[in-house]
C-alpha positions as MATLAB code, in Angstrom:
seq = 'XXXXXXXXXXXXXXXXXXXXXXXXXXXXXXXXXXXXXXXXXXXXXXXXXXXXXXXXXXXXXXXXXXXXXXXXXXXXXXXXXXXXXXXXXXXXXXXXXXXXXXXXXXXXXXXXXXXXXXXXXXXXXXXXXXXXXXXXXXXXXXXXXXXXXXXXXXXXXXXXXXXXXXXXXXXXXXXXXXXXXXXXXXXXXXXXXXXXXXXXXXXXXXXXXXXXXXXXXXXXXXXXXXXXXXXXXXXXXXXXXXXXXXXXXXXXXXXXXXXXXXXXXXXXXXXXXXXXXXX';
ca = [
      -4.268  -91.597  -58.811;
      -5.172  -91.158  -62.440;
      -7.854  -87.991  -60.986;
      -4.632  -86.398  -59.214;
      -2.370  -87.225  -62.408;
      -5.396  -85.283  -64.745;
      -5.787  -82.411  -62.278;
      -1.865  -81.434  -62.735;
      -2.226  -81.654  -66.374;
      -4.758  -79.190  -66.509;
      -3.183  -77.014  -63.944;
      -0.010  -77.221  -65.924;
      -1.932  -76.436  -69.546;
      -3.646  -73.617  -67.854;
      -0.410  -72.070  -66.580;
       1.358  -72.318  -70.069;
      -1.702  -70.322  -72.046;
      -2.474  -67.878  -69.254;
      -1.021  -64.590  -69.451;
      -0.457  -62.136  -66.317;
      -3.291  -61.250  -64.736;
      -4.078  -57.538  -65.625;
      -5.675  -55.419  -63.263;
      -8.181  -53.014  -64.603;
      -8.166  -49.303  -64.095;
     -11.474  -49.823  -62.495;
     -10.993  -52.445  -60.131;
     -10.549  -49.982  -57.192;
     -11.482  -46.553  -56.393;
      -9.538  -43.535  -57.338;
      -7.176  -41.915  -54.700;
      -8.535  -38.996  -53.379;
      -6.133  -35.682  -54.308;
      -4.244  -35.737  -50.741;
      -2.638  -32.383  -51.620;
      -5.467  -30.649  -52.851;
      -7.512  -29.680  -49.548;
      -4.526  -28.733  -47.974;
      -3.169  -26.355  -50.420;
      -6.520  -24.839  -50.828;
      -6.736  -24.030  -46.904;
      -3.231  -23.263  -46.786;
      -3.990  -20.116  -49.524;
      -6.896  -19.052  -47.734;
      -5.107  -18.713  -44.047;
      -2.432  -16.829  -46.596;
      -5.554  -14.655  -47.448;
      -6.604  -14.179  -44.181;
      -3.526  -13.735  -42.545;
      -2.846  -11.176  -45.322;
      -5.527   -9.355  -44.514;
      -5.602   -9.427  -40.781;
      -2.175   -7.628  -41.393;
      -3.423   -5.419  -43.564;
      -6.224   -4.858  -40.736;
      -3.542   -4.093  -38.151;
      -1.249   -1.657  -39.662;
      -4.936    0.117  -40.461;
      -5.655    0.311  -36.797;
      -2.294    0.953  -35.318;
      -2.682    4.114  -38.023;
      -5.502    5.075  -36.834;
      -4.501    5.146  -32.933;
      -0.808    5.586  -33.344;
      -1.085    9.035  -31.551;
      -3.115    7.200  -28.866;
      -0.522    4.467  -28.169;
       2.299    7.331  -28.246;
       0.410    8.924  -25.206;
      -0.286    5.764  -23.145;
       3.167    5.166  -23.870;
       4.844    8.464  -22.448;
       2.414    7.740  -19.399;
       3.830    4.541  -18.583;
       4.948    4.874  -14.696;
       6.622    2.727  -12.191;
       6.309    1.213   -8.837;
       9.222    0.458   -6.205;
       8.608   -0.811   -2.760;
      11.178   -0.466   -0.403;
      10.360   -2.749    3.128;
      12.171   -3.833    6.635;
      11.929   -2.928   10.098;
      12.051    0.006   12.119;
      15.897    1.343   12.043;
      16.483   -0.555    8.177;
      16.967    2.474    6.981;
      14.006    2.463    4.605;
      12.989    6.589    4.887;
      17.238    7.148    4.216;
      16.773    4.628    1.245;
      13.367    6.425   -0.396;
      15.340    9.962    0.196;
      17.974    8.703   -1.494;
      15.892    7.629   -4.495;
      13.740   11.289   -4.724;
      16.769   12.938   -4.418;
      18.234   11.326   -7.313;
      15.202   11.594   -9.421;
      14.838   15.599   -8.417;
      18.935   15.340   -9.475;
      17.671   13.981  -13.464;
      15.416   16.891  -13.647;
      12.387   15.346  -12.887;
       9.534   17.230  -10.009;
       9.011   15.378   -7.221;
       6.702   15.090   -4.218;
       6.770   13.806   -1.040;
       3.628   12.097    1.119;
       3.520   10.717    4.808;
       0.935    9.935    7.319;
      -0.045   12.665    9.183;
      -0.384    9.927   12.051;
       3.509   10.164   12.307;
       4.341   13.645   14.057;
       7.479   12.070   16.312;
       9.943   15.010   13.905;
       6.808   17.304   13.009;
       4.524   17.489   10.416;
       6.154   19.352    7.604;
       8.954   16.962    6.962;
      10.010   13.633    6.108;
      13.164   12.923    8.881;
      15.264    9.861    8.835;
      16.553    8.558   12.465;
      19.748    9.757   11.745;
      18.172   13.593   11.096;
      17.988   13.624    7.428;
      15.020   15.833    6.281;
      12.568   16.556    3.430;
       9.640   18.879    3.122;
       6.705   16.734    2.095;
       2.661   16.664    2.515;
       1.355   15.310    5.887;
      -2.209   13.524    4.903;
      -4.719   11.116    6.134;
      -5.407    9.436    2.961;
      -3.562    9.553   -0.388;
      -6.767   10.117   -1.794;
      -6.505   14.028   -0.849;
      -3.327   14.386   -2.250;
      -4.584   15.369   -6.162;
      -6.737   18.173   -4.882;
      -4.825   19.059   -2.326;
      -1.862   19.872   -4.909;
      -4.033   21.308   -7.813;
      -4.840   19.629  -11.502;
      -2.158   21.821  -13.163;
       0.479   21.184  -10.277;
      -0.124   17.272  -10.326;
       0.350   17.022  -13.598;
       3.714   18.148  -13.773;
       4.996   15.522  -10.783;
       6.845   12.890  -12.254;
       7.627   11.242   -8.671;
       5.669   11.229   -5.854;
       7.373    9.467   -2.481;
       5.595    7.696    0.010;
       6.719    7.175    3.549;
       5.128    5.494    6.307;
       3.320    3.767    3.927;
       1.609    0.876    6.272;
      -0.571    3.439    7.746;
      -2.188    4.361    4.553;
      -5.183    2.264    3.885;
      -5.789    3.381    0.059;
      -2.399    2.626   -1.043;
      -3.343    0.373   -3.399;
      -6.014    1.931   -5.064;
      -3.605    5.065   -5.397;
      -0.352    3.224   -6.677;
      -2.848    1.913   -9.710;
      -4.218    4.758  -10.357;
      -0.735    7.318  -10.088;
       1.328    4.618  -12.142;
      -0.933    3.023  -14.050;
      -3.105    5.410  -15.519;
      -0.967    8.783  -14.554;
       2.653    7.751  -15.350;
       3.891    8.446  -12.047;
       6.903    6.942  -10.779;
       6.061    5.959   -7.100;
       8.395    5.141   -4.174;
       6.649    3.159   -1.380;
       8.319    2.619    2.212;
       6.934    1.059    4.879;
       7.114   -1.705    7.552;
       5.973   -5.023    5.943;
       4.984   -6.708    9.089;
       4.063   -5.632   12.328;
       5.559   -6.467   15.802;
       3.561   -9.618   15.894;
       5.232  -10.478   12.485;
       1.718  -10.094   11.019;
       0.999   -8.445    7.880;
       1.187   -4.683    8.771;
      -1.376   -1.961    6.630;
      -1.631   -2.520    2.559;
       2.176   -2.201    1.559;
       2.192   -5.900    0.494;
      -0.420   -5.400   -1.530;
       1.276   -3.431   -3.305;
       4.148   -6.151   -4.237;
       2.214   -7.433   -7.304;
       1.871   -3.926   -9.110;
       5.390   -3.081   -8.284;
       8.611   -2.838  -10.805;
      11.049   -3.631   -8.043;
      11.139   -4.803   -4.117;
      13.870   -4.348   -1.641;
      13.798   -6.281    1.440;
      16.410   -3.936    3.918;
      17.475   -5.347    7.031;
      18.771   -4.009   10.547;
      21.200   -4.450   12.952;
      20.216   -6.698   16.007;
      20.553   -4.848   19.063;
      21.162   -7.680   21.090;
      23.823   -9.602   19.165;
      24.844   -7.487   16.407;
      23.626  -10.285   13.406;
      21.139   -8.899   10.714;
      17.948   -7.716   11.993;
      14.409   -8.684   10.124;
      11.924   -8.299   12.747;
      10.462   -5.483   15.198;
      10.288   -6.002   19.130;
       8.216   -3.867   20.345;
       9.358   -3.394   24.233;
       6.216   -2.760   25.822;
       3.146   -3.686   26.799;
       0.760   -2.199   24.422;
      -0.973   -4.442   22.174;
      -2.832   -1.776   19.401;
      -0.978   -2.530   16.009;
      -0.648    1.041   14.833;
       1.408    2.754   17.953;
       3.433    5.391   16.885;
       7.384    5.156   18.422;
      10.738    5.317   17.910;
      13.525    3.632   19.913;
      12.210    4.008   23.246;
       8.947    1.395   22.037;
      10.297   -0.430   19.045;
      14.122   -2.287   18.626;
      15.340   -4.427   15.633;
      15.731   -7.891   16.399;
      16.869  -11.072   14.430;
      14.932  -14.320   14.522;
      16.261  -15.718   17.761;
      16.082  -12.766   20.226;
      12.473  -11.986   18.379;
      11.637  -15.632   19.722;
      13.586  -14.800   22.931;
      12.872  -11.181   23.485;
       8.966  -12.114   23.374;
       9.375  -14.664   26.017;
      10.641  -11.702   27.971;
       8.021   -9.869   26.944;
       5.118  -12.281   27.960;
       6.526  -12.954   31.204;
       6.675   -9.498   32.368;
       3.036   -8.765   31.361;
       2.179  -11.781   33.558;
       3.879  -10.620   36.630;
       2.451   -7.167   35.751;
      -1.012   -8.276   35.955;
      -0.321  -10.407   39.133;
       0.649   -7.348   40.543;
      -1.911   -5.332   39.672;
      -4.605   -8.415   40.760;
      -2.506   -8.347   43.943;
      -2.902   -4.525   44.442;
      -6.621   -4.697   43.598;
      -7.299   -7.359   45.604;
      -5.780   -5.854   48.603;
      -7.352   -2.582   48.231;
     -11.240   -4.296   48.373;
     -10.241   -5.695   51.944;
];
């Protein structure tokens, strides 16, 4: 008891002559300069940035007449695609005409593979006609026409397109590094519904797509597929109404079933003949 009663005297003496406790300047380590690093990087990605600036306005100087020409060159794509009888060769008439109507010179391509209205024309189904080149390849076409005539087309039209097998590598080349505007038409898919010739290859370079559509001929609703009425089975067969007819989804289904039965029967037939004639 008296060793607790001492220890609270002393406690309470030592209270009474202490002062406050004083920490010294020393007793813990400086704080770093927070702002310092940051400002310092912040003026030299001013510095840089400045001259980076300064480093591009030098440049585009230097190749401003460069980037004036590449810009006047800039062409265009447009892909116009359907079925037969979508009216696709009325719609890329249409669209030459037009641009031969704002002054521009225009040219017009098909396959020479297509001769059902002659070679020396480009003839809708409803007898519509434009004088154009007849080719194998687009290729040709540059020498064919001359340097100095070439250079002066602003549009070139191409019709039949499917049956061109450098289409791509042409549409680059003509819009891309000539600043030709080019009209593509052609069948997207084939009467299988497979993909017909290069024309959707084209879709990623292109500006604009138009998806036309034709007139069912068996129920009168719109018309996205081809039928092709007989019983050849090479894609690229050249035809008009008398091989092809526009179809929607149903009667496509349908009309095939028709289709597959009557080359069945045909080749019993034909078996039947054979096999008649050997006896």
């Amino acid at each position: 008891m008296r060793s607790i009663c001492a220890m609270r005297s002393l406690l309470a003496a030592a209270a009474a002559t202490a002062g406050p406790t004083v920490l010294r300047a020393g007793a813990f380590p400086p704080r770093p300069p927070l702002l310092s690093l940051p400002l310092r990087r912040v003026r030299a990605a001013g510095n840089m940035l400045g001259a980076a600036r300064s480093a591009s306005a030098a440049a585009q100087s230097r190749i401003g007449g460069e980037a004036e020409v590449r810009a006047s060159l800039s062409g265009e794509i447009h892909v116009i695609v359907g079925p037969m009888f979508a009216g696709k060769t009325t719609a890329l008439l249409r669209r030459v005409q037009a641009e031969a109507g704002n002054g521009r010179t225009v040219a017009l391509i098909k396959s020479n593979k297509d001769n059902r209205y002659g070679l020396d024309s480009v003839v809708t189904h409803d007898g519509t006609k434009m004088a154009c080149w007849a080719l194998s390849d687009l290729s040709s076409f540059h020498d064919k026409l001359g340097v100095e005539a070439y250079d002066k087309v602003d549009v070139i039209g191409i019709d039949e397109a499917q049956f061109f097998d450098d289409l791509y590598d042409f549409c680059c080349k003509a819009a891309d590094c000539d600043g030709k505007i080019i009209v593509v038409a052609g069948l997207d898919g084939d009467y299988k519904r497979k993909k017909f010739g290069s024309v959707l290859d084209v879709v990623p370079l292109a500006d604009s797509v138009t998806k036309l559509t034709a007139r069912c001929e068996l129920c009168g609703c719109r018309a996205f597929f081809t039928l092709r009425k007989t019983q050849e089975t090479k894609t690229k067969l050249i035809g008009g109404a008398d091989v092809y007819m526009p179809v929607c989804r149903q009667h496509y289904m349908d009309g095939h079933i028709v289709v597959e039965a009557t080359r069945i029967v045909l080749d019993i037939d034909r078996s039947t003949v054979t096999a008649q004639a050997l006896k």
